[in-house]
Coordinates of N, CA and C in Angstrom, one line a residue:
Chain A
T57 N 108.2 91.8 70.8 CA 109.3 91.9 72.1 C 110.9 92.9 72.3
Q58 N 110.5 93.2 73.2 CA 111.5 94.7 73.4 C 112.5 93.5 73.9
L59 N 113.8 94.0 73.5 CA 114.6 93.3 74.4 C 116.1 94.2 75.0
L60 N 116.8 94.4 76.0 CA 117.7 95.5 76.4 C 118.7 94.4 76.7
E61 N 119.9 94.5 75.8 CA 121.3 94.1 76.3 C 122.5 94.6 76.5
Q62 N 122.9 93.8 77.9 CA 123.7 95.0 78.5 C 124.9 94.1 78.4
S63 N 126.3 95.0 78.4 CA 127.5 94.5 78.2 C 128.3 95.5 79.4
P64 N 129.5 94.9 79.6 CA 129.5 93.4 79.7 C 128.6 92.3 80.6
Q65 N 129.0 91.7 80.3 CA 127.8 90.1 81.4 C 128.6 90.3 82.8
F66 N 130.4 90.3 82.6 CA 130.6 89.9 84.2 C 131.5 91.5 84.1
L67 N 132.3 92.0 85.5 CA 133.5 92.9 85.1 C 134.4 92.4 86.2
S68 N 135.5 92.6 86.5 CA 136.4 92.2 87.7 C 137.7 93.2 87.2
I69 N 137.3 94.2 87.8 CA 138.5 95.6 88.3 C 139.2 95.4 89.8
Q70 N 140.1 96.4 89.4 CA 140.9 96.4 90.8 C 140.2 97.8 91.1
E71 N 140.4 98.3 92.4 CA 140.0 99.7 93.0 C 140.7 100.5 92.5
G72 N 140.0 101.7 92.3 CA 140.4 102.9 91.3 C 140.3 103.1 90.2
E73 N 140.3 102.3 89.7 CA 139.6 101.7 87.6 C 138.8 102.2 87.7
N74 N 138.6 102.7 86.0 CA 137.4 103.7 85.6 C 136.6 102.3 84.9
L75 N 135.2 102.0 84.9 CA 134.3 101.0 83.6 C 132.8 101.8 83.5
T76 N 133.0 101.3 82.4 CA 131.4 101.8 81.6 C 130.9 100.4 81.1
V77 N 129.5 100.6 81.4 CA 128.6 99.5 81.4 C 127.3 99.9 80.1
Y78 N 127.2 99.2 79.4 CA 126.0 99.8 77.8 C 125.3 98.9 78.2
C79 N 124.1 99.2 78.0 CA 122.5 98.9 77.7 C 122.0 99.4 76.4
N80 N 121.6 97.9 75.4 CA 121.2 98.3 74.2 C 120.0 98.2 73.7
S81 N 119.2 98.5 72.9 CA 118.1 97.9 72.4 C 117.4 98.5 70.7
S82 N 116.8 97.8 70.0 CA 116.6 98.3 68.8 C 115.2 98.9 69.2
S83 N 114.7 99.2 70.4 CA 113.2 99.7 70.9 C 113.6 101.0 71.7
V84 N 112.6 101.7 71.1 CA 112.4 103.1 71.9 C 111.6 102.8 73.1
F85 N 112.2 103.8 74.3 CA 111.6 103.9 75.4 C 111.3 104.8 76.1
S86 N 110.2 105.1 76.6 CA 109.5 106.8 77.4 C 110.6 107.0 78.5
S87 N 111.5 106.0 79.1 CA 112.7 106.6 80.1 C 112.9 105.2 80.1
L88 N 114.5 105.3 81.0 CA 115.1 104.1 81.6 C 115.8 103.9 82.8
Q89 N 115.6 102.9 83.3 CA 116.2 102.9 84.8 C 117.0 102.5 84.6
W90 N 118.3 102.4 86.2 CA 119.2 101.9 86.5 C 118.7 101.6 87.8
Y91 N 119.2 100.1 88.3 CA 119.2 99.6 89.5 C 120.2 98.7 90.1
R92 N 120.7 98.9 90.9 CA 121.8 98.0 91.8 C 120.8 97.3 92.9
Q93 N 120.8 96.2 92.1 CA 120.8 95.0 93.2 C 122.0 94.6 93.7
E94 N 121.6 94.5 95.4 CA 123.0 93.3 96.2 C 122.1 91.8 96.1
P95 N 122.7 90.9 96.7 CA 123.1 89.6 96.6 C 121.4 89.1 97.7
G96 N 120.5 88.1 97.1 CA 119.5 88.6 98.3 C 118.6 89.4 98.7
E97 N 118.4 90.5 97.8 CA 118.1 91.7 98.1 C 116.9 91.5 96.5
G98 N 116.1 93.0 96.7 CA 115.3 93.5 95.8 C 116.1 94.5 95.0
P99 N 115.8 94.9 93.3 CA 116.9 95.7 93.2 C 116.3 97.0 93.8
V100 N 117.5 97.9 93.6 CA 117.0 99.4 93.9 C 117.7 100.3 92.9
L101 N 116.6 101.6 92.9 CA 116.4 102.3 92.0 C 117.4 103.4 92.2
L102 N 118.7 103.0 90.9 CA 119.8 104.6 91.2 C 119.1 105.7 90.4
V103 N 118.8 105.6 89.2 CA 118.6 106.6 88.6 C 118.0 106.3 87.3
T104 N 116.7 107.9 86.6 CA 116.0 107.5 85.3 C 116.5 108.5 84.9
V105 N 116.2 108.5 83.4 CA 116.6 109.5 82.3 C 115.6 108.9 81.7
V106 N 115.1 110.3 81.4 CA 113.8 110.2 80.4 C 114.0 110.8 79.4
T107 N 114.8 112.2 78.6 CA 115.2 112.7 78.0 C 116.4 112.5 76.8
G108 N 116.0 112.5 75.7 CA 117.1 111.8 74.5 C 118.3 112.3 74.9
G109 N 119.7 111.6 75.1 CA 120.9 112.8 75.0 C 121.1 113.1 76.7
E110 N 120.0 112.9 77.7 CA 120.4 113.3 78.9 C 121.4 112.8 80.2
V111 N 122.2 113.5 80.7 CA 123.5 113.2 81.4 C 123.0 113.3 82.8
K112 N 122.8 112.1 83.7 CA 122.6 112.6 85.1 C 123.8 111.9 86.0
K113 N 124.0 112.5 86.9 CA 125.5 112.2 87.8 C 125.1 112.3 89.3
L114 N 125.4 111.0 89.6 CA 125.1 110.6 90.8 C 126.4 109.7 91.8
K115 N 127.3 111.1 92.5 CA 128.5 110.8 92.9 C 129.6 110.5 91.6
R116 N 130.2 109.5 92.2 CA 131.0 109.1 91.3 C 131.0 108.2 89.9
L117 N 129.1 108.2 89.5 CA 128.2 108.0 88.7 C 127.9 108.7 87.6
T118 N 127.9 108.2 86.3 CA 127.6 109.5 85.3 C 126.7 108.1 84.2
F119 N 125.4 108.5 84.5 CA 124.4 107.8 83.6 C 124.0 109.1 82.0
Q120 N 123.8 108.0 81.1 CA 123.8 108.8 80.3 C 122.6 108.1 78.9
F121 N 121.4 108.7 78.7 CA 120.7 108.3 77.5 C 120.5 108.8 76.3
G122 N 120.9 107.7 75.8 CA 121.2 107.8 74.3 C 120.2 108.9 73.7
D123 N 120.5 109.7 72.8 CA 119.2 111.0 71.7 C 118.1 110.0 70.8
A124 N 117.9 109.2 70.8 CA 117.2 108.2 70.5 C 116.3 107.3 71.1
R125 N 117.2 107.6 72.5 CA 116.0 106.7 73.7 C 116.2 105.7 73.9
K126 N 117.2 104.7 72.7 CA 117.3 103.7 72.3 C 118.5 103.0 73.5
D127 N 119.2 103.0 73.8 CA 120.4 103.1 74.8 C 121.2 104.1 75.9
S128 N 121.7 103.4 76.4 CA 122.3 104.1 78.1 C 123.5 103.6 78.1
S129 N 124.0 104.4 79.1 CA 125.1 103.7 79.6 C 125.9 104.3 81.4
L130 N 126.1 103.2 81.4 CA 126.7 104.1 83.2 C 128.3 103.9 83.1
H131 N 128.7 105.1 83.7 CA 130.3 105.1 83.7 C 130.7 105.3 85.5
I132 N 131.1 104.6 86.2 CA 131.8 104.7 86.9 C 133.2 105.1 87.5
T133 N 133.3 106.2 87.9 CA 134.6 106.6 88.3 C 135.5 106.4 89.7
A134 N 136.8 105.8 89.1 CA 137.3 105.4 90.8 C 137.0 104.5 91.4
A135 N 136.4 103.4 91.1 CA 135.7 102.3 91.2 C 136.0 101.7 93.0
Q136 N 135.2 101.7 94.0 CA 135.5 101.2 95.2 C 135.4 99.6 95.1
P137 N 135.4 99.0 96.4 CA 134.6 97.9 96.5 C 133.1 97.9 96.7
G138 N 132.8 98.8 97.8 CA 131.7 98.9 97.7 C 130.4 99.5 96.5
D139 N 131.0 99.5 95.8 CA 130.2 99.3 94.4 C 130.1 98.1 93.9
T140 N 130.4 97.2 94.2 CA 130.4 95.7 93.5 C 129.0 95.0 94.2
G141 N 128.5 94.8 92.8 CA 126.9 94.2 93.1 C 126.6 93.7 91.3
L142 N 125.2 93.5 91.4 CA 124.4 93.8 90.4 C 123.5 94.7 89.6
Y143 N 124.1 95.1 88.3 CA 123.8 96.7 87.6 C 122.1 96.3 86.8
L144 N 121.4 97.0 86.8 CA 120.0 96.4 85.9 C 120.0 97.3 85.2
C145 N 119.7 97.6 84.0 CA 119.4 99.1 83.4 C 117.6 98.2 83.1
A146 N 116.8 99.0 82.7 CA 115.2 98.7 82.6 C 114.7 99.9 81.8
G147 N 113.9 99.4 80.6 CA 113.4 100.1 79.9 C 112.0 100.4 80.0
E148 N 111.3 101.6 80.0 CA 109.7 101.4 80.4 C 109.0 101.8 79.2
A149 N 108.1 101.2 79.0 CA 107.2 101.2 77.5 C 105.8 100.2 78.2
G150 N 105.0 101.3 77.8 CA 103.5 101.1 78.8 C 103.6 100.6 79.8
N151 N 103.1 99.3 80.6 CA 103.1 99.3 81.8 C 104.1 98.3 82.3
M152 N 105.1 98.1 81.5 CA 106.2 97.4 82.3 C 107.0 98.2 81.8
L153 N 108.4 97.7 82.9 CA 109.7 97.5 82.7 C 110.5 96.3 81.9
T154 N 111.3 96.5 80.9 CA 112.0 95.4 80.8 C 113.0 95.5 80.9
F155 N 113.7 94.4 81.6 CA 115.0 94.8 82.1 C 116.1 94.4 81.1
G156 N 117.2 94.3 81.3 CA 118.3 93.4 80.9 C 118.7 92.6 81.6
G157 N 119.9 91.7 80.9 CA 120.5 90.5 81.6 C 121.2 90.9 82.6
G158 N 121.7 92.4 82.9 CA 122.3 92.9 83.8 C 123.7 92.7 83.7
T159 N 124.5 93.2 84.8 CA 125.8 93.5 84.6 C 126.7 93.2 86.4
R160 N 127.6 92.1 86.3 CA 128.1 91.5 87.2 C 129.2 92.3 87.7
L161 N 129.1 93.2 89.2 CA 130.8 94.1 88.8 C 131.6 93.3 90.1
M162 N 132.3 93.3 90.0 CA 133.6 92.9 91.3 C 134.6 94.0 91.2
V163 N 134.7 94.6 92.8 CA 135.8 95.4 92.6 C 136.6 95.2 93.3
K164 N 137.6 94.7 93.0 CA 138.7 94.3 94.4 C 139.6 95.1 95.1
P165 N 139.8 95.1 96.3 CA 140.8 96.5 96.8 C 142.2 96.0 96.8
Chain B
N265 N 108.2 105.3 106.8 CA 107.2 104.8 105.6 C 108.1 103.9 105.4
A266 N 107.2 102.3 105.5 CA 107.9 101.2 105.1 C 108.0 101.0 103.8
G267 N 108.7 100.3 103.1 CA 108.8 99.9 101.6 C 107.6 98.6 101.0
V268 N 108.2 98.3 100.1 CA 107.3 96.8 99.4 C 107.7 96.2 100.4
M269 N 106.4 95.2 101.0 CA 106.7 94.4 102.3 C 106.1 93.3 101.6
Q270 N 107.4 91.7 101.5 CA 107.3 90.8 100.3 C 107.4 89.5 101.3
N271 N 106.2 88.8 101.7 CA 106.5 87.6 102.6 C 105.5 86.1 101.9
P272 N 106.4 85.2 102.6 CA 107.5 84.8 103.0 C 108.9 85.6 102.0
R273 N 110.0 85.3 103.1 CA 111.3 85.8 102.1 C 111.8 84.6 101.3
H274 N 111.5 83.3 102.2 CA 111.9 82.3 101.8 C 110.6 81.0 101.5
L275 N 110.6 80.4 100.7 CA 109.5 79.2 100.7 C 109.7 78.3 100.0
V276 N 109.9 77.2 100.2 CA 110.1 75.5 100.1 C 108.5 74.9 99.8
R277 N 108.7 74.5 98.8 CA 107.0 73.5 98.6 C 108.0 72.3 97.6
R278 N 107.0 71.0 98.0 CA 107.3 69.9 97.5 C 106.2 70.4 95.9
R279 N 107.0 69.5 94.6 CA 106.1 68.9 93.6 C 104.8 68.8 93.7
G280 N 104.2 69.7 93.4 CA 102.4 69.5 93.0 C 101.5 70.3 94.0
Q281 N 102.5 71.2 94.9 CA 101.9 71.6 96.0 C 101.8 73.0 95.3
E282 N 100.9 74.1 96.1 CA 100.9 75.3 95.8 C 101.7 76.2 96.5
A283 N 101.7 77.3 96.1 CA 102.5 78.5 96.6 C 101.8 79.4 96.6
R284 N 101.8 80.5 97.4 CA 100.9 81.9 97.6 C 102.1 82.9 98.6
L285 N 102.8 83.7 97.4 CA 103.5 84.4 98.1 C 102.9 85.9 98.0
R286 N 102.9 87.0 99.2 CA 102.0 87.8 99.7 C 102.7 89.4 99.0
C287 N 102.0 90.2 98.8 CA 103.4 91.7 98.2 C 102.1 92.9 99.4
S288 N 102.6 93.6 100.3 CA 102.1 94.9 100.3 C 103.2 95.9 99.7
P289 N 101.9 96.7 99.2 CA 102.6 97.8 98.7 C 103.0 99.4 99.6
M290 N 104.0 99.6 98.8 CA 103.9 101.0 100.0 C 102.3 102.0 100.2
K291 N 102.5 102.5 101.2 CA 101.6 103.1 101.4 C 101.0 104.2 100.5
G292 N 99.7 104.6 100.2 CA 99.4 105.3 99.0 C 100.1 105.0 97.6
H293 N 100.2 103.8 97.1 CA 100.4 102.8 95.9 C 99.9 102.0 96.0
S294 N 98.8 102.2 94.8 CA 97.6 101.7 94.1 C 98.2 100.4 92.8
H295 N 99.2 100.6 92.9 CA 99.9 99.7 91.5 C 101.0 99.2 91.9
V296 N 100.5 97.6 91.3 CA 101.7 96.5 92.0 C 102.1 95.4 90.3
Y297 N 103.3 95.4 90.6 CA 103.9 94.3 89.2 C 104.4 93.5 89.9
W298 N 104.4 92.3 89.1 CA 105.0 91.4 89.7 C 106.1 91.0 88.6
Y299 N 107.3 90.2 89.0 CA 108.4 89.7 88.2 C 109.4 88.7 88.7
R300 N 110.1 88.1 87.9 CA 110.6 86.5 87.9 C 111.8 86.7 87.6
Q301 N 112.8 86.4 88.4 CA 114.2 86.7 88.3 C 115.2 84.6 88.4
L302 N 115.4 84.4 87.1 CA 116.3 83.3 87.8 C 117.6 83.3 88.2
P303 N 118.1 82.9 88.1 CA 119.1 82.7 88.8 C 120.2 82.9 87.6
E304 N 121.4 83.7 88.3 CA 122.3 84.7 87.1 C 121.3 85.4 86.3
E305 N 120.0 85.6 86.0 CA 119.3 86.1 84.9 C 118.7 87.8 85.5
G306 N 118.3 88.4 84.4 CA 117.7 89.6 84.9 C 116.0 89.0 84.9
L307 N 115.4 90.4 86.0 CA 114.3 90.3 85.6 C 113.2 89.8 84.7
K308 N 112.0 89.4 84.9 CA 111.3 89.1 83.5 C 109.9 89.7 84.4
F309 N 109.4 90.7 83.5 CA 107.9 90.9 83.6 C 106.4 89.4 84.0
M310 N 105.8 89.7 84.8 CA 104.4 88.7 85.2 C 103.1 89.4 85.0
V311 N 103.2 90.2 85.7 CA 101.9 91.1 85.5 C 101.8 91.7 86.4
Y312 N 100.7 93.0 85.8 CA 100.6 94.5 86.6 C 99.4 94.3 86.7
L313 N 99.1 94.6 88.5 CA 97.4 95.0 89.0 C 97.5 96.4 89.6
Q314 N 96.4 96.5 89.8 CA 95.6 98.0 90.2 C 94.3 97.3 91.4
K315 N 94.3 97.8 91.7 CA 92.8 97.5 93.5 C 91.9 96.7 92.6
E316 N 91.7 95.2 92.7 CA 90.8 94.4 91.8 C 91.1 94.5 90.2
N317 N 92.3 94.8 89.8 CA 91.7 95.0 88.2 C 93.4 94.0 88.2
I318 N 92.9 93.6 86.8 CA 94.5 93.0 85.9 C 94.4 93.9 84.8
I319 N 95.8 94.3 84.9 CA 96.2 95.5 83.9 C 96.6 94.7 82.7
D320 N 97.6 93.9 82.9 CA 98.7 93.5 82.3 C 99.3 92.1 82.5
E321 N 98.7 91.1 81.9 CA 99.4 89.8 82.4 C 100.0 89.3 81.4
S322 N 100.7 90.1 80.8 CA 101.3 89.7 79.4 C 102.6 88.6 79.7
G323 N 102.8 88.8 81.2 CA 104.2 87.7 81.0 C 103.8 86.6 81.6
M324 N 102.4 86.9 82.5 CA 102.1 85.1 83.2 C 102.2 84.5 82.4
P325 N 102.6 82.9 83.0 CA 102.6 81.3 81.9 C 100.9 80.7 82.2
K326 N 100.6 80.5 81.0 CA 99.1 80.5 80.8 C 98.6 79.2 81.8
E327 N 99.5 78.3 82.8 CA 98.5 77.9 83.4 C 99.2 78.0 84.8
R328 N 98.5 77.2 85.9 CA 99.1 77.3 87.2 C 98.8 78.8 87.8
F329 N 99.4 79.3 86.6 CA 99.9 80.9 87.8 C 98.6 81.9 87.6
S330 N 98.6 83.0 88.8 CA 97.2 83.3 88.7 C 97.7 84.8 89.9
A331 N 96.9 85.8 89.9 CA 98.1 86.7 90.5 C 96.4 87.7 91.2
E332 N 96.5 88.4 92.1 CA 95.0 89.1 92.6 C 95.6 90.3 93.5
F333 N 94.6 91.4 93.3 CA 95.1 92.3 94.2 C 93.5 93.3 94.6
P334 N 93.2 92.7 95.7 CA 91.9 93.0 96.1 C 92.3 94.4 96.9
K335 N 91.4 94.5 97.0 CA 90.2 96.2 97.6 C 91.4 96.0 99.1
E336 N 91.1 94.9 99.7 CA 91.8 95.2 100.7 C 92.8 93.8 101.0
G337 N 94.0 94.2 101.5 CA 94.6 92.8 101.7 C 96.1 93.2 101.1
P338 N 96.9 92.6 100.8 CA 98.2 92.3 99.5 C 97.9 91.8 98.5
S339 N 98.5 92.0 97.8 CA 98.2 91.7 96.0 C 99.4 89.7 96.7
I340 N 98.5 89.3 96.2 CA 98.6 87.4 96.2 C 99.1 86.7 94.5
L341 N 100.4 86.1 93.9 CA 100.6 85.8 93.7 C 100.5 84.2 93.8
R342 N 99.9 83.2 93.0 CA 99.7 82.1 93.2 C 100.0 81.3 92.4
I343 N 100.9 80.4 92.6 CA 100.9 79.0 91.9 C 100.7 77.5 92.3
Q344 N 99.7 76.8 91.3 CA 99.3 76.0 92.2 C 100.1 75.0 91.1
Q345 N 100.3 73.7 91.9 CA 101.0 72.3 91.9 C 102.2 72.3 90.8
V346 N 103.1 73.7 91.9 CA 104.1 73.4 91.8 C 105.9 72.7 90.8
V347 N 106.2 72.8 89.8 CA 106.7 72.4 89.8 C 109.2 72.7 89.2
R348 N 109.9 72.1 89.5 CA 111.0 72.4 90.0 C 111.3 73.6 88.8
G349 N 111.2 73.8 87.7 CA 111.3 75.1 87.0 C 110.6 76.0 87.7
D350 N 109.8 76.4 88.7 CA 109.2 77.4 88.9 C 110.1 77.9 90.2
S351 N 110.9 77.3 90.6 CA 111.6 77.5 91.5 C 112.7 78.9 90.9
A352 N 112.8 80.1 91.7 CA 113.0 81.4 91.2 C 112.8 82.4 92.5
A353 N 113.4 83.6 92.4 CA 113.2 84.7 93.5 C 112.0 85.6 92.6
Y354 N 111.0 86.0 93.4 CA 109.7 86.6 92.8 C 109.9 88.1 93.5
F355 N 109.9 88.6 92.6 CA 109.9 90.4 93.1 C 108.2 90.8 92.9
C356 N 108.1 91.7 93.6 CA 107.0 92.4 94.2 C 107.5 94.0 94.0
A357 N 106.8 95.2 92.7 CA 107.2 96.2 93.2 C 105.8 97.0 93.0
S358 N 105.8 98.2 93.7 CA 104.9 99.0 93.7 C 104.9 100.9 93.1
S359 N 103.4 101.3 92.6 CA 104.3 102.7 92.5 C 102.9 103.2 92.5
R360 N 102.6 104.6 92.6 CA 102.0 106.0 93.4 C 100.6 105.8 91.7
N361 N 101.1 106.1 90.9 CA 100.9 105.7 89.6 C 101.5 104.9 88.6
S362 N 100.8 105.0 87.2 CA 101.3 104.2 86.0 C 102.6 104.8 85.7
D363 N 102.7 106.3 85.6 CA 103.5 106.4 85.2 C 104.8 107.2 86.0
T364 N 105.0 106.8 87.6 CA 105.7 106.8 88.7 C 106.6 106.3 88.6
E365 N 108.2 106.0 90.0 CA 109.2 105.2 89.4 C 108.4 104.1 90.6
A366 N 108.3 103.1 90.5 CA 108.2 101.4 91.1 C 109.4 101.8 92.0
F367 N 109.4 100.8 92.9 CA 109.7 100.4 94.2 C 109.5 99.2 94.4
F368 N 111.0 97.7 94.6 CA 110.5 96.8 94.5 C 110.5 96.4 96.3
G369 N 110.2 95.6 96.9 CA 110.6 94.7 97.6 C 111.8 93.7 97.9
Q370 N 112.5 93.1 98.9 CA 113.3 92.3 99.0 C 112.9 91.0 98.2
G371 N 112.3 90.5 97.9 CA 111.8 89.1 97.3 C 111.7 88.0 98.0
T372 N 110.9 87.3 97.2 CA 110.5 85.7 97.5 C 111.7 84.8 96.8
R373 N 111.8 84.1 97.4 CA 112.8 82.9 96.9 C 112.3 81.9 97.1
L374 N 111.8 80.9 96.2 CA 111.1 79.9 96.4 C 111.7 78.7 95.4
T375 N 111.9 78.0 96.4 CA 112.4 76.6 95.7 C 111.8 75.4 95.9
V376 N 111.6 74.8 94.6 CA 110.7 73.5 94.4 C 111.6 72.1 94.8
V377 N 111.2 71.4 95.7 CA 112.1 70.2 96.0 C 111.2 68.9 95.4

């Protein structure tokens, strides 16, 4: 069974602070995806990383895939209240996505 | 271009009843995935289907749960004789091919009373 561990599980910060969310596994994935989920909605894809060591930027969000393709991180610069939500990482292997448990982020104004 | 459509959005069933959850994939998508999300948890894979075929059902409970994706019409996740532990949000995702990005619907929230 492939497991993805996300940390931290909960994060409450003030507007303007920086934060990093981690996604770790002992398994190798062909790709890794980051999603954001709002209450009562389905996950929305933010980014897909495929190559070991790959870094992708999406405005204030920076995503990195580990060299061995076993782990990933999401860094948010100058967080805003609109960033509040549940962030999920998911590793692709075979026919399925294996999801981490999620990081619930709250950004206070 | 409509996204993945799931209905109903909310479903309440009494213990022992049947629940039928529907998923219409995005236009041009022939691959459908079902996931279950318990409160405050991540998503757990249940089943992967293509038109008229079940490709991977390794995440499906052995009893009471079944899924289909007929040639015409939506994919159906069927839960027979529901129990309280089946209460969860059920999400469907679709993709064009097995190696392309999958897009999620808004989910069906099942409550068993």
